[in-house]
Structure formats: C-alpha cells, structure tokens
C-alpha cells in the first residue's frame, strides 16, 4: 500500500503530544529538547520519528565541514501548551507527512537549537532527552552556546510514553507482521532447498521490499563447523555465497525497521532438506520450548520476573552447553517499538514491579547449541493482550 500523506493521521500525533505533555507535567517539566539521528541509520530515530514523522534525506553522520555541523541530527523542542518545534537539516519538509509546529532548517542544528533556547530565556532547567545519542562534541557545543541555561537529563521521557501502543500502531504492527512473515518464509524456503545464503537473503529482501517494507539484516548461518556458532556466516555488510548442504542445521532472521520505522525481528531454524536426525529434531524442539515458555506466560499484568522464571526453568532442563549467541544476548526477549524497548526479559534488567501490559509489543527468543549437532535460534514477535498474546510473526516454526 502507498501512504502519500503519511501512515498515521494528524490526530494520532496530537494524541502523542498530549501524552508527552501529561508526562512532562507529572514530572514537573516545562521545556524539553529531544535529540534524534535519522540520517543513514534507524536506531536513534525513534523519539523524534514518533513525535514528528521526520526522516532526514542525508546519507548519514557525515564528517563535519566548514559548511555543515552535526549532519543527520535533529531536535524537537517540547514546550508546555505549544506544538513541537522541529530543528533539522533538510531544506524543507512535506507538511502533509511531517507533523510538528514550526520547522527550522539549518546545516548546524546545534546552533539552531541553541538560538531557540536562548530566545526563550528559560527560568528553570531544560530537560535534555538523548544524552545517550548526541555525541559529546555536539553536547559541548550546545552548552557553550547556551550560557546560563541548566540542563537535566531524562532519556526515558518519550520512551515511557511510547511503551503502550495506540490502536493504529497495533494495526500497523499487524501489517508489518504479515509482511515480514511472508519474507521470512521465502528465506526459509530457499535455505530448505539448499540455496546460498545470499540467494535466500535476496528472496526475503525482494518479498519485503515489494510489500513496501524494509530491514537492516537478514543473517544466515548453517552447518556444524567452528563458524556455525556465530550469528552470521559472513559478518561483513554483505551476504555469504556459501550454501547449506542437505542435512545441515540452518538458522536465519529478518530484523530491522520493517514498516513505518517500527522494529520486528523474527528468527527461525531448520534442517536443509527437511529430514532432521533424531538429535537435530530434539535440538529444534527443545530450543523452541524456551521461546514458547515466554509466549505462554506473557499476558496483561504478568510480572516480567515471573516470565523470566518460566523461561529459565525450561532452559535449565534442555540447555546443557554454552551457546555463543545466548552469551551475546543473555535474555529471553524484549519490548518492540522503533527498536528494542523496555522490558528486556532478563532477571537483572527489571524490577519486581515491572509487568507486561495490554497494548505492548514484545518478543520471545532463545538460542541453543549442542556439540556435534549444531546451533539454532528462534524469535517471535507478539502483541500483549488481556489474556495472553497475539502472534505477529506467523512463518511456520518447524520445517519437517
């Protein structure tokens, strides 16, 4: 489908602005600046994209030059009672798509924001959102250009407001789930048939692109050699020309900003040719049971620690060996939005008060290795409902 006027209507953004303003009032904030980076990549676009639907057309964070500074960064100024004010580095914005009040173009968004703050002469601290995003060089420039202005930091201000998705966002996630599930089917089908990792990724990329979607990576690995433990057969920004042989264990993912900048990341494992040995079948079934434990225990009001406990019990029963991917990603899933969101489903990442709530989008995932058999992994994305989950990623689980 095409969205020449943007996917979400204006009133969706007005609802978001009201939600943020209510949160600012609860926190006692009057003025906030929200930094994002939308050029060249995706993962730090989330706050500013959610607020304004702005995306820079520049190539990325290009090295500074005499004629530009802080390329790719943008800022939204939030002031109680006013529409968000956007400062960015494209000459103009399409008002039917970008949602904001005033727009200010500058090849130096740092100076542009500093000028706007100085004009306001704030009597209280300005809330700085994005200290984990804006590089130190530019943060120092901002401080030097705003003498007398004090900043306090709340990188989670917008994240708190984004965690529960609106009805329109949930519908968008459902569309994204259909898109990525179809694409992942094409990848799995290609690997099942013994095509190269590059051919399989191309099949998935074609399917997702023709549906209007996007992705970051389509990782593939296979076999039972030393390299099979890694997440990708080829870690460079390309795709391996190698192919699995019949009987090889295979695992693959599609992950990234799938639709309208929102993140999905399903993963599957299978045996090339579809005829697993008893040991391979056992590995596939046992490893997926960990992911299944997450999905079976998530519902509105469920404590995240209780979900962790269910997954840990299954993991302790079926996983006896160290898995490299499980070591790199030591959790059982995460929230989903424009990237990962709270909660990270790990015992050390949450408190006893953290719960799943209706309207959240999240994932369950697991990785496992058995010596002499291979390495596998899984991930499912879902919506949290009152009574359980609504599965978004419907690519078949078992390919035998």
CSV table of C-alpha atoms in Angstrom, one decimal:
chain,number,residue,atom,x,y,z
A,1,UNK,CA,0.0,0.0,0.0
A,2,UNK,CA,1.0,3.6,-0.5
A,3,UNK,CA,0.9,6.4,2.1
A,4,UNK,CA,1.4,9.7,0.2
A,5,UNK,CA,0.2,11.7,3.2
A,6,UNK,CA,1.9,9.6,5.8
A,7,UNK,CA,0.7,6.4,7.5
A,8,UNK,CA,-0.7,8.0,10.7
A,9,UNK,CA,-3.2,10.9,10.6
A,10,UNK,CA,-2.5,14.2,12.3
A,11,UNK,CA,-4.8,13.3,15.3
A,12,UNK,CA,-2.5,10.3,16.1
A,13,UNK,CA,0.4,12.7,16.6
A,14,UNK,CA,-1.8,15.1,18.6
A,15,UNK,CA,-2.6,12.3,20.9
A,16,UNK,CA,1.1,11.5,21.3
A,17,UNK,CA,1.9,15.2,22.1
A,18,UNK,CA,-0.9,15.2,24.7
A,19,UNK,CA,0.5,12.1,26.3
A,20,UNK,CA,4.0,13.6,26.4
A,21,UNK,CA,2.7,16.9,27.8
A,22,UNK,CA,0.9,15.0,30.5
A,23,UNK,CA,4.1,13.1,31.4
A,24,UNK,CA,6.0,16.4,31.5
A,25,UNK,CA,3.5,17.9,33.9
A,26,UNK,CA,3.7,14.8,36.1
A,27,UNK,CA,7.5,15.2,36.2
A,28,UNK,CA,7.3,19.0,36.8
A,29,UNK,CA,9.0,19.8,33.4
A,30,UNK,CA,8.3,22.9,31.4
A,31,UNK,CA,10.7,22.7,28.5
A,32,UNK,CA,12.5,19.7,26.9
A,33,UNK,CA,14.7,19.1,23.9
A,34,UNK,CA,14.6,15.7,22.3
A,35,UNK,CA,17.6,14.7,20.1
A,36,UNK,CA,17.4,12.1,17.3
A,37,UNK,CA,19.5,10.9,14.4
A,38,UNK,CA,17.6,9.9,11.4
A,39,UNK,CA,20.2,10.1,8.5
A,40,UNK,CA,21.9,6.9,7.4
A,41,UNK,CA,20.5,4.6,10.1
A,42,UNK,CA,17.5,3.9,12.2
A,43,UNK,CA,18.1,3.0,15.8
A,44,UNK,CA,18.3,6.6,17.2
A,45,UNK,CA,15.4,7.9,15.1
A,46,UNK,CA,12.8,6.5,17.5
A,47,UNK,CA,12.0,9.5,19.7
A,48,UNK,CA,11.9,12.2,17.0
A,49,UNK,CA,10.3,9.9,14.5
A,50,UNK,CA,7.5,9.0,16.9
A,51,UNK,CA,6.9,12.7,17.7
A,52,UNK,CA,7.1,14.2,14.2
A,53,UNK,CA,7.4,11.5,11.5
A,54,UNK,CA,10.6,13.3,10.3
A,55,UNK,CA,13.3,11.5,8.5
A,56,UNK,CA,16.4,13.2,7.1
A,57,UNK,CA,17.4,12.6,3.5
A,58,UNK,CA,21.1,12.9,4.1
A,59,UNK,CA,23.5,10.0,3.8
A,60,UNK,CA,24.4,9.7,7.4
A,61,UNK,CA,26.6,11.4,10.0
A,62,UNK,CA,29.0,12.8,7.5
A,63,UNK,CA,32.2,14.3,9.0
A,64,UNK,CA,31.8,17.9,9.9
A,65,UNK,CA,33.0,20.5,7.3
A,66,UNK,CA,33.1,24.3,7.1
A,67,UNK,CA,29.6,24.3,5.6
A,68,UNK,CA,27.8,21.9,8.0
A,69,UNK,CA,27.9,20.6,11.5
A,70,UNK,CA,26.2,17.6,13.2
A,71,UNK,CA,24.9,16.3,9.9
A,72,UNK,CA,22.0,13.9,10.4
A,73,UNK,CA,20.9,15.0,13.9
A,74,UNK,CA,17.6,16.7,14.6
A,75,UNK,CA,15.9,18.1,17.7
A,76,UNK,CA,12.3,18.5,18.8
A,77,UNK,CA,11.7,21.3,21.3
A,78,UNK,CA,8.7,20.5,23.6
A,79,UNK,CA,7.2,23.4,25.5
A,80,UNK,CA,4.0,23.1,27.5
A,81,UNK,CA,1.0,24.4,25.7
A,82,UNK,CA,2.7,24.5,22.3
A,83,UNK,CA,3.1,22.2,19.3
A,84,UNK,CA,6.5,20.5,19.0
A,85,UNK,CA,9.1,22.6,17.2
A,86,UNK,CA,11.4,20.7,14.9
A,87,UNK,CA,15.0,21.7,14.0
A,88,UNK,CA,16.6,19.6,11.3
A,89,UNK,CA,18.9,19.6,8.3
A,90,UNK,CA,16.7,19.3,5.2
A,91,UNK,CA,15.8,22.5,3.3
A,92,UNK,CA,12.0,22.0,3.8
A,93,UNK,CA,9.6,19.3,5.0
A,94,UNK,CA,6.4,18.0,3.4
A,95,UNK,CA,3.8,19.2,5.7
A,96,UNK,CA,1.4,16.5,4.7
A,97,UNK,CA,3.8,14.0,6.1
A,98,UNK,CA,5.9,15.7,8.9
A,99,UNK,CA,3.9,16.5,12.0
A,100,UNK,CA,5.1,19.5,14.0
A,101,UNK,CA,4.5,23.1,14.7
A,102,UNK,CA,7.3,25.4,13.5
A,103,UNK,CA,10.1,23.9,11.4
A,104,UNK,CA,13.6,25.4,11.4
A,105,UNK,CA,16.1,24.3,8.7
A,106,UNK,CA,19.8,24.6,9.5
A,107,UNK,CA,23.1,23.0,8.4
A,108,UNK,CA,24.0,23.3,12.0
A,109,UNK,CA,21.1,22.0,14.2
A,110,UNK,CA,23.2,22.6,17.3
A,111,UNK,CA,23.4,26.3,16.8
A,112,UNK,CA,19.8,26.4,15.6
A,113,UNK,CA,18.5,24.8,18.9
A,114,UNK,CA,20.8,26.9,21.0
A,115,UNK,CA,19.4,30.1,19.4
A,116,UNK,CA,15.9,28.9,20.1
A,117,UNK,CA,16.6,28.1,23.7
A,118,UNK,CA,18.4,31.4,24.3
A,119,UNK,CA,15.4,33.3,22.8
A,120,UNK,CA,13.1,31.6,25.4
A,121,UNK,CA,15.2,32.6,28.4
A,122,UNK,CA,14.1,29.6,30.5
A,123,UNK,CA,13.9,30.2,34.2
A,124,UNK,CA,14.1,26.5,35.0
A,125,UNK,CA,16.3,23.6,33.9
A,126,UNK,CA,15.7,22.4,30.3
A,127,UNK,CA,15.1,18.7,30.1
A,128,UNK,CA,17.6,17.0,27.8
A,129,UNK,CA,16.4,13.8,26.1
A,130,UNK,CA,19.0,11.9,24.1
A,131,UNK,CA,22.2,12.2,26.2
A,132,UNK,CA,22.8,8.6,25.1
A,133,UNK,CA,22.5,9.8,21.4
A,134,UNK,CA,24.0,13.2,20.9
A,135,UNK,CA,27.9,12.9,20.7
A,136,UNK,CA,29.9,14.7,23.4
A,137,UNK,CA,31.3,17.1,20.8
A,138,UNK,CA,27.9,18.5,20.0
A,139,UNK,CA,26.7,18.4,23.5
A,140,UNK,CA,29.6,20.6,24.5
A,141,UNK,CA,28.9,23.0,21.6
A,142,UNK,CA,25.3,23.3,22.9
A,143,UNK,CA,26.4,24.0,26.4
A,144,UNK,CA,28.9,26.6,25.2
A,145,UNK,CA,26.3,28.3,23.1
A,146,UNK,CA,23.7,28.4,25.9
A,147,UNK,CA,25.5,30.1,28.8
A,148,UNK,CA,23.3,30.3,31.9
A,149,UNK,CA,21.0,27.5,30.8
A,150,UNK,CA,21.0,24.5,33.0
A,151,UNK,CA,20.1,21.0,31.7
A,152,UNK,CA,18.7,18.0,33.5
A,153,UNK,CA,18.6,14.6,31.8
A,154,UNK,CA,15.7,12.2,31.2
A,155,UNK,CA,16.4,9.9,28.3
A,156,UNK,CA,13.3,7.8,29.1
A,157,UNK,CA,10.8,10.7,28.9
A,158,UNK,CA,9.5,9.7,25.4
A,159,UNK,CA,10.1,6.0,25.9
A,160,UNK,CA,7.7,5.9,28.8
A,161,UNK,CA,5.0,7.4,26.5
A,162,UNK,CA,5.7,5.0,23.6
A,163,UNK,CA,5.6,1.7,25.5
A,164,UNK,CA,1.8,1.1,25.2
A,165,UNK,CA,0.9,1.3,21.5
A,166,UNK,CA,-2.1,3.0,20.2
A,167,UNK,CA,-4.8,1.1,18.2
A,168,UNK,CA,-3.4,2.5,15.0
A,169,UNK,CA,0.1,1.4,15.9
A,170,UNK,CA,-1.1,-2.1,16.7
A,171,UNK,CA,-2.8,-2.3,13.3
A,172,UNK,CA,0.5,-1.2,11.7
A,173,UNK,CA,2.3,-3.9,13.6
A,174,UNK,CA,-0.2,-6.4,12.3
A,175,UNK,CA,0.6,-5.3,8.8
A,176,UNK,CA,4.3,-5.4,9.5
A,177,UNK,CA,3.9,-8.9,10.9
A,178,UNK,CA,2.3,-10.1,7.7
A,179,UNK,CA,5.0,-8.5,5.6
A,180,UNK,CA,8.0,-9.9,7.5
A,181,UNK,CA,6.4,-13.3,8.0
A,182,UNK,CA,5.9,-13.7,4.2
A,183,UNK,CA,9.5,-12.6,3.6
A,184,UNK,CA,10.9,-14.9,6.3
A,185,UNK,CA,9.0,-17.8,4.6
A,186,UNK,CA,10.9,-17.0,1.4
A,187,UNK,CA,14.2,-17.1,3.2
A,188,UNK,CA,13.5,-20.4,5.0
A,189,UNK,CA,12.1,-22.0,1.8
A,190,UNK,CA,15.3,-21.0,-0.1
A,191,UNK,CA,17.6,-22.4,2.7
A,192,UNK,CA,15.4,-25.6,2.9
A,193,UNK,CA,16.1,-26.1,-0.8
A,194,UNK,CA,19.9,-25.6,-0.4
A,195,UNK,CA,20.3,-22.1,-2.0
A,196,UNK,CA,23.1,-19.9,-1.0
A,197,UNK,CA,22.8,-17.5,2.0
A,198,UNK,CA,23.0,-14.6,-0.5
A,199,UNK,CA,20.2,-16.0,-2.6
A,200,UNK,CA,18.0,-16.7,0.4
A,201,UNK,CA,18.5,-13.2,1.7
A,202,UNK,CA,17.7,-11.8,-1.7
A,203,UNK,CA,14.4,-13.7,-1.8
A,204,UNK,CA,13.4,-12.3,1.6
A,205,UNK,CA,14.5,-8.8,0.7
A,206,UNK,CA,12.6,-8.9,-2.5
A,207,UNK,CA,9.4,-10.1,-0.8
A,208,UNK,CA,9.7,-7.5,2.0
A,209,UNK,CA,10.6,-4.7,-0.4
A,210,UNK,CA,7.8,-5.4,-2.9
A,211,UNK,CA,5.3,-5.1,0.0
A,212,UNK,CA,6.7,-1.7,0.9
A,213,UNK,CA,8.8,-2.8,3.9
A,214,UNK,CA,12.4,-2.5,4.9
A,215,UNK,CA,15.0,-4.3,7.0
A,216,UNK,CA,18.5,-4.0,8.5
A,217,UNK,CA,19.9,-7.5,8.2
A,218,UNK,CA,18.9,-11.0,7.0
A,219,UNK,CA,21.6,-13.1,8.8
A,220,UNK,CA,22.1,-16.7,7.9
A,221,UNK,CA,24.3,-19.4,9.3
A,222,UNK,CA,24.5,-23.1,8.8
A,223,UNK,CA,26.4,-26.3,9.3
A,224,UNK,CA,28.3,-27.7,12.3
A,225,UNK,CA,31.8,-26.3,11.9
A,226,UNK,CA,33.6,-23.7,14.0
A,227,UNK,CA,31.9,-20.8,12.3
A,228,UNK,CA,28.4,-22.1,12.7
A,229,UNK,CA,28.2,-20.9,16.3
A,230,UNK,CA,28.3,-17.2,15.1
A,231,UNK,CA,25.1,-15.3,14.3
A,232,UNK,CA,26.1,-14.8,10.7
A,233,UNK,CA,28.1,-16.9,8.3
A,234,UNK,CA,29.7,-13.7,6.9
A,235,UNK,CA,29.9,-10.8,9.4
A,236,UNK,CA,30.6,-8.2,6.8
A,237,UNK,CA,27.9,-6.0,5.4
A,238,UNK,CA,27.1,-8.4,2.6
A,239,UNK,CA,25.9,-12.0,2.3
A,240,UNK,CA,27.7,-15.3,2.1
A,241,UNK,CA,27.8,-17.1,-1.2
A,242,UNK,CA,28.1,-20.4,0.6
A,243,UNK,CA,25.1,-22.7,0.8
A,244,UNK,CA,24.0,-25.3,3.3
A,245,UNK,CA,24.2,-29.0,2.3
A,246,UNK,CA,21.3,-31.4,2.8
A,247,UNK,CA,21.2,-32.3,6.5
A,248,UNK,CA,22.8,-29.1,7.7
A,249,UNK,CA,21.3,-27.2,10.6
A,250,UNK,CA,20.3,-23.6,9.5
A,251,UNK,CA,19.2,-20.5,11.4
A,252,UNK,CA,18.1,-17.2,10.0
A,253,UNK,CA,16.5,-13.9,11.0
A,254,UNK,CA,15.0,-10.8,9.4
A,255,UNK,CA,15.4,-7.8,11.6
A,256,UNK,CA,15.2,-4.0,11.4
A,257,UNK,CA,12.7,-1.2,10.9
A,258,UNK,CA,10.1,-3.3,9.0
A,259,UNK,CA,7.2,-0.8,8.4
A,260,UNK,CA,7.0,2.9,9.1
A,261,UNK,CA,10.2,2.7,11.1
A,262,UNK,CA,8.8,0.1,13.6
A,263,UNK,CA,11.0,-2.9,14.5
A,264,UNK,CA,10.3,-6.6,14.1
A,265,UNK,CA,12.9,-9.3,14.3
A,266,UNK,CA,11.6,-12.9,13.8
A,267,UNK,CA,14.0,-15.8,13.6
A,268,UNK,CA,13.7,-19.5,12.5
A,269,UNK,CA,15.8,-22.6,12.5
A,270,UNK,CA,15.5,-25.7,10.2
A,271,UNK,CA,17.4,-28.5,8.6
A,272,UNK,CA,18.3,-28.2,4.9
A,273,UNK,CA,16.2,-30.7,3.0
A,274,UNK,CA,13.7,-31.1,5.9
A,275,UNK,CA,14.8,-34.5,7.2
A,276,UNK,CA,16.3,-34.0,10.6
A,277,UNK,CA,18.1,-36.7,12.5
A,278,UNK,CA,16.6,-37.6,15.9
A,279,UNK,CA,19.3,-35.4,17.5
A,280,UNK,CA,18.5,-32.4,15.3
A,281,UNK,CA,14.8,-32.8,15.8
A,282,UNK,CA,15.4,-32.8,19.6
A,283,UNK,CA,17.5,-29.7,19.4
A,284,UNK,CA,14.9,-27.8,17.4
A,285,UNK,CA,12.0,-28.8,19.6
A,286,UNK,CA,13.9,-28.3,22.9
A,287,UNK,CA,15.3,-24.9,22.0
A,288,UNK,CA,12.0,-23.6,20.8
A,289,UNK,CA,10.4,-24.6,24.1
A,290,UNK,CA,12.3,-21.7,25.7
A,291,UNK,CA,10.8,-19.2,23.4
A,292,UNK,CA,7.4,-20.9,23.8
A,293,UNK,CA,7.7,-20.6,27.6
A,294,UNK,CA,7.9,-16.8,27.2
A,295,UNK,CA,4.8,-16.7,24.9
A,296,UNK,CA,2.8,-19.0,27.2
A,297,UNK,CA,3.4,-16.9,30.3
A,298,UNK,CA,3.0,-13.3,28.9
A,299,UNK,CA,-0.3,-11.6,29.4
A,300,UNK,CA,-1.6,-8.3,30.8
A,301,UNK,CA,-0.4,-8.0,34.4
A,302,UNK,CA,2.2,-10.7,34.3
A,303,UNK,CA,5.3,-9.9,36.1
A,304,UNK,CA,8.4,-9.8,33.9
A,305,UNK,CA,10.4,-11.7,36.6
A,306,UNK,CA,7.8,-14.5,36.5
A,307,UNK,CA,8.1,-14.8,32.7
A,308,UNK,CA,11.9,-14.9,33.1
A,309,UNK,CA,11.5,-17.7,35.7
A,310,UNK,CA,9.4,-19.8,33.3
A,311,UNK,CA,12.0,-19.4,30.6
A,312,UNK,CA,14.8,-20.2,32.9
A,313,UNK,CA,13.2,-23.4,34.1
A,314,UNK,CA,12.9,-24.7,30.6
A,315,UNK,CA,16.4,-23.5,29.7
A,316,UNK,CA,17.8,-25.4,32.7
A,317,UNK,CA,16.1,-28.5,31.6
A,318,UNK,CA,17.1,-28.5,27.9
A,319,UNK,CA,20.3,-26.4,27.6
A,320,UNK,CA,23.5,-28.1,28.8
A,321,UNK,CA,26.1,-26.4,26.7
A,322,UNK,CA,27.3,-22.8,26.3
A,323,UNK,CA,25.9,-21.0,23.2
A,324,UNK,CA,27.7,-18.1,21.8
A,325,UNK,CA,24.6,-16.2,20.7
A,326,UNK,CA,23.0,-16.8,24.1
A,327,UNK,CA,26.1,-15.3,25.7
A,328,UNK,CA,25.9,-12.2,23.5
A,329,UNK,CA,22.2,-11.8,24.0
A,330,UNK,CA,21.6,-13.1,27.6
A,331,UNK,CA,17.9,-12.6,27.7
A,332,UNK,CA,14.6,-14.2,26.6
A,333,UNK,CA,13.2,-11.3,24.6
A,334,UNK,CA,12.4,-7.6,24.7
A,335,UNK,CA,9.9,-4.9,24.1
A,336,UNK,CA,9.4,-3.7,20.5
A,337,UNK,CA,8.9,-0.2,19.1
A,338,UNK,CA,11.1,1.7,16.8
A,339,UNK,CA,13.8,-0.6,18.2
A,340,UNK,CA,14.1,-2.6,21.4
A,341,UNK,CA,12.1,-1.2,24.3
A,342,UNK,CA,11.6,-1.9,28.0
A,343,UNK,CA,11.4,-4.6,29.3
A,344,UNK,CA,14.5,-6.6,28.5
A,345,UNK,CA,13.4,-10.1,29.6
A,346,UNK,CA,16.3,-10.8,31.8
A,347,UNK,CA,16.4,-11.1,35.6
A,348,UNK,CA,19.0,-8.3,36.1
A,349,UNK,CA,17.2,-5.9,33.7
A,350,UNK,CA,13.9,-5.5,35.5
A,351,UNK,CA,12.4,-5.0,39.0
A,352,UNK,CA,9.7,-6.8,40.9
A,353,UNK,CA,7.3,-4.0,39.8
A,354,UNK,CA,7.8,-4.4,36.0
A,355,UNK,CA,4.8,-6.0,34.3
A,356,UNK,CA,3.5,-6.7,30.8
A,357,UNK,CA,0.6,-4.5,29.9
A,358,UNK,CA,-2.1,-4.8,27.2
A,359,UNK,CA,-1.0,-3.0,24.1
A,360,UNK,CA,2.7,-3.6,24.4
A,361,UNK,CA,4.6,-5.3,21.6
A,362,UNK,CA,7.3,-7.6,22.5
A,363,UNK,CA,9.4,-10.7,21.5
A,364,UNK,CA,10.4,-14.0,22.9
A,365,UNK,CA,13.7,-15.5,21.8
A,366,UNK,CA,16.2,-18.3,22.5
A,367,UNK,CA,19.5,-19.7,21.3
A,368,UNK,CA,21.0,-23.1,21.9
A,369,UNK,CA,23.9,-25.3,20.8
A,370,UNK,CA,24.6,-29.0,21.1
A,371,UNK,CA,28.0,-30.3,20.2
A,372,UNK,CA,28.0,-32.5,17.2
A,373,UNK,CA,24.5,-31.3,16.2
A,374,UNK,CA,24.6,-27.6,15.6
A,375,UNK,CA,23.4,-24.1,16.8
A,376,UNK,CA,19.9,-22.9,16.5
A,377,UNK,CA,17.8,-19.9,17.5
A,378,UNK,CA,14.3,-18.5,17.5
A,379,UNK,CA,12.4,-15.3,17.8
A,380,UNK,CA,8.7,-14.5,17.8
A,381,UNK,CA,7.1,-11.1,17.9
A,382,UNK,CA,3.7,-10.5,19.5
A,383,UNK,CA,1.1,-8.1,20.9
A,384,UNK,CA,0.4,-8.4,24.7
A,385,UNK,CA,-3.3,-8.9,25.2
A,386,UNK,CA,-5.6,-9.1,28.3
A,387,UNK,CA,-5.4,-12.9,28.3
A,388,UNK,CA,-2.2,-13.8,26.5
A,389,UNK,CA,-0.5,-12.8,23.3
A,390,UNK,CA,-1.5,-12.1,19.7
A,391,UNK,CA,1.2,-13.6,17.5
A,392,UNK,CA,2.5,-11.3,14.8
A,393,UNK,CA,5.2,-13.4,13.1
A,394,UNK,CA,3.4,-16.4,11.6
A,395,UNK,CA,6.1,-18.0,9.5
A,396,UNK,CA,6.0,-21.8,10.2
A,397,UNK,CA,8.1,-22.8,13.1
A,398,UNK,CA,9.1,-26.4,12.2
A,399,UNK,CA,10.1,-27.3,8.7
A,400,UNK,CA,9.8,-31.1,9.0
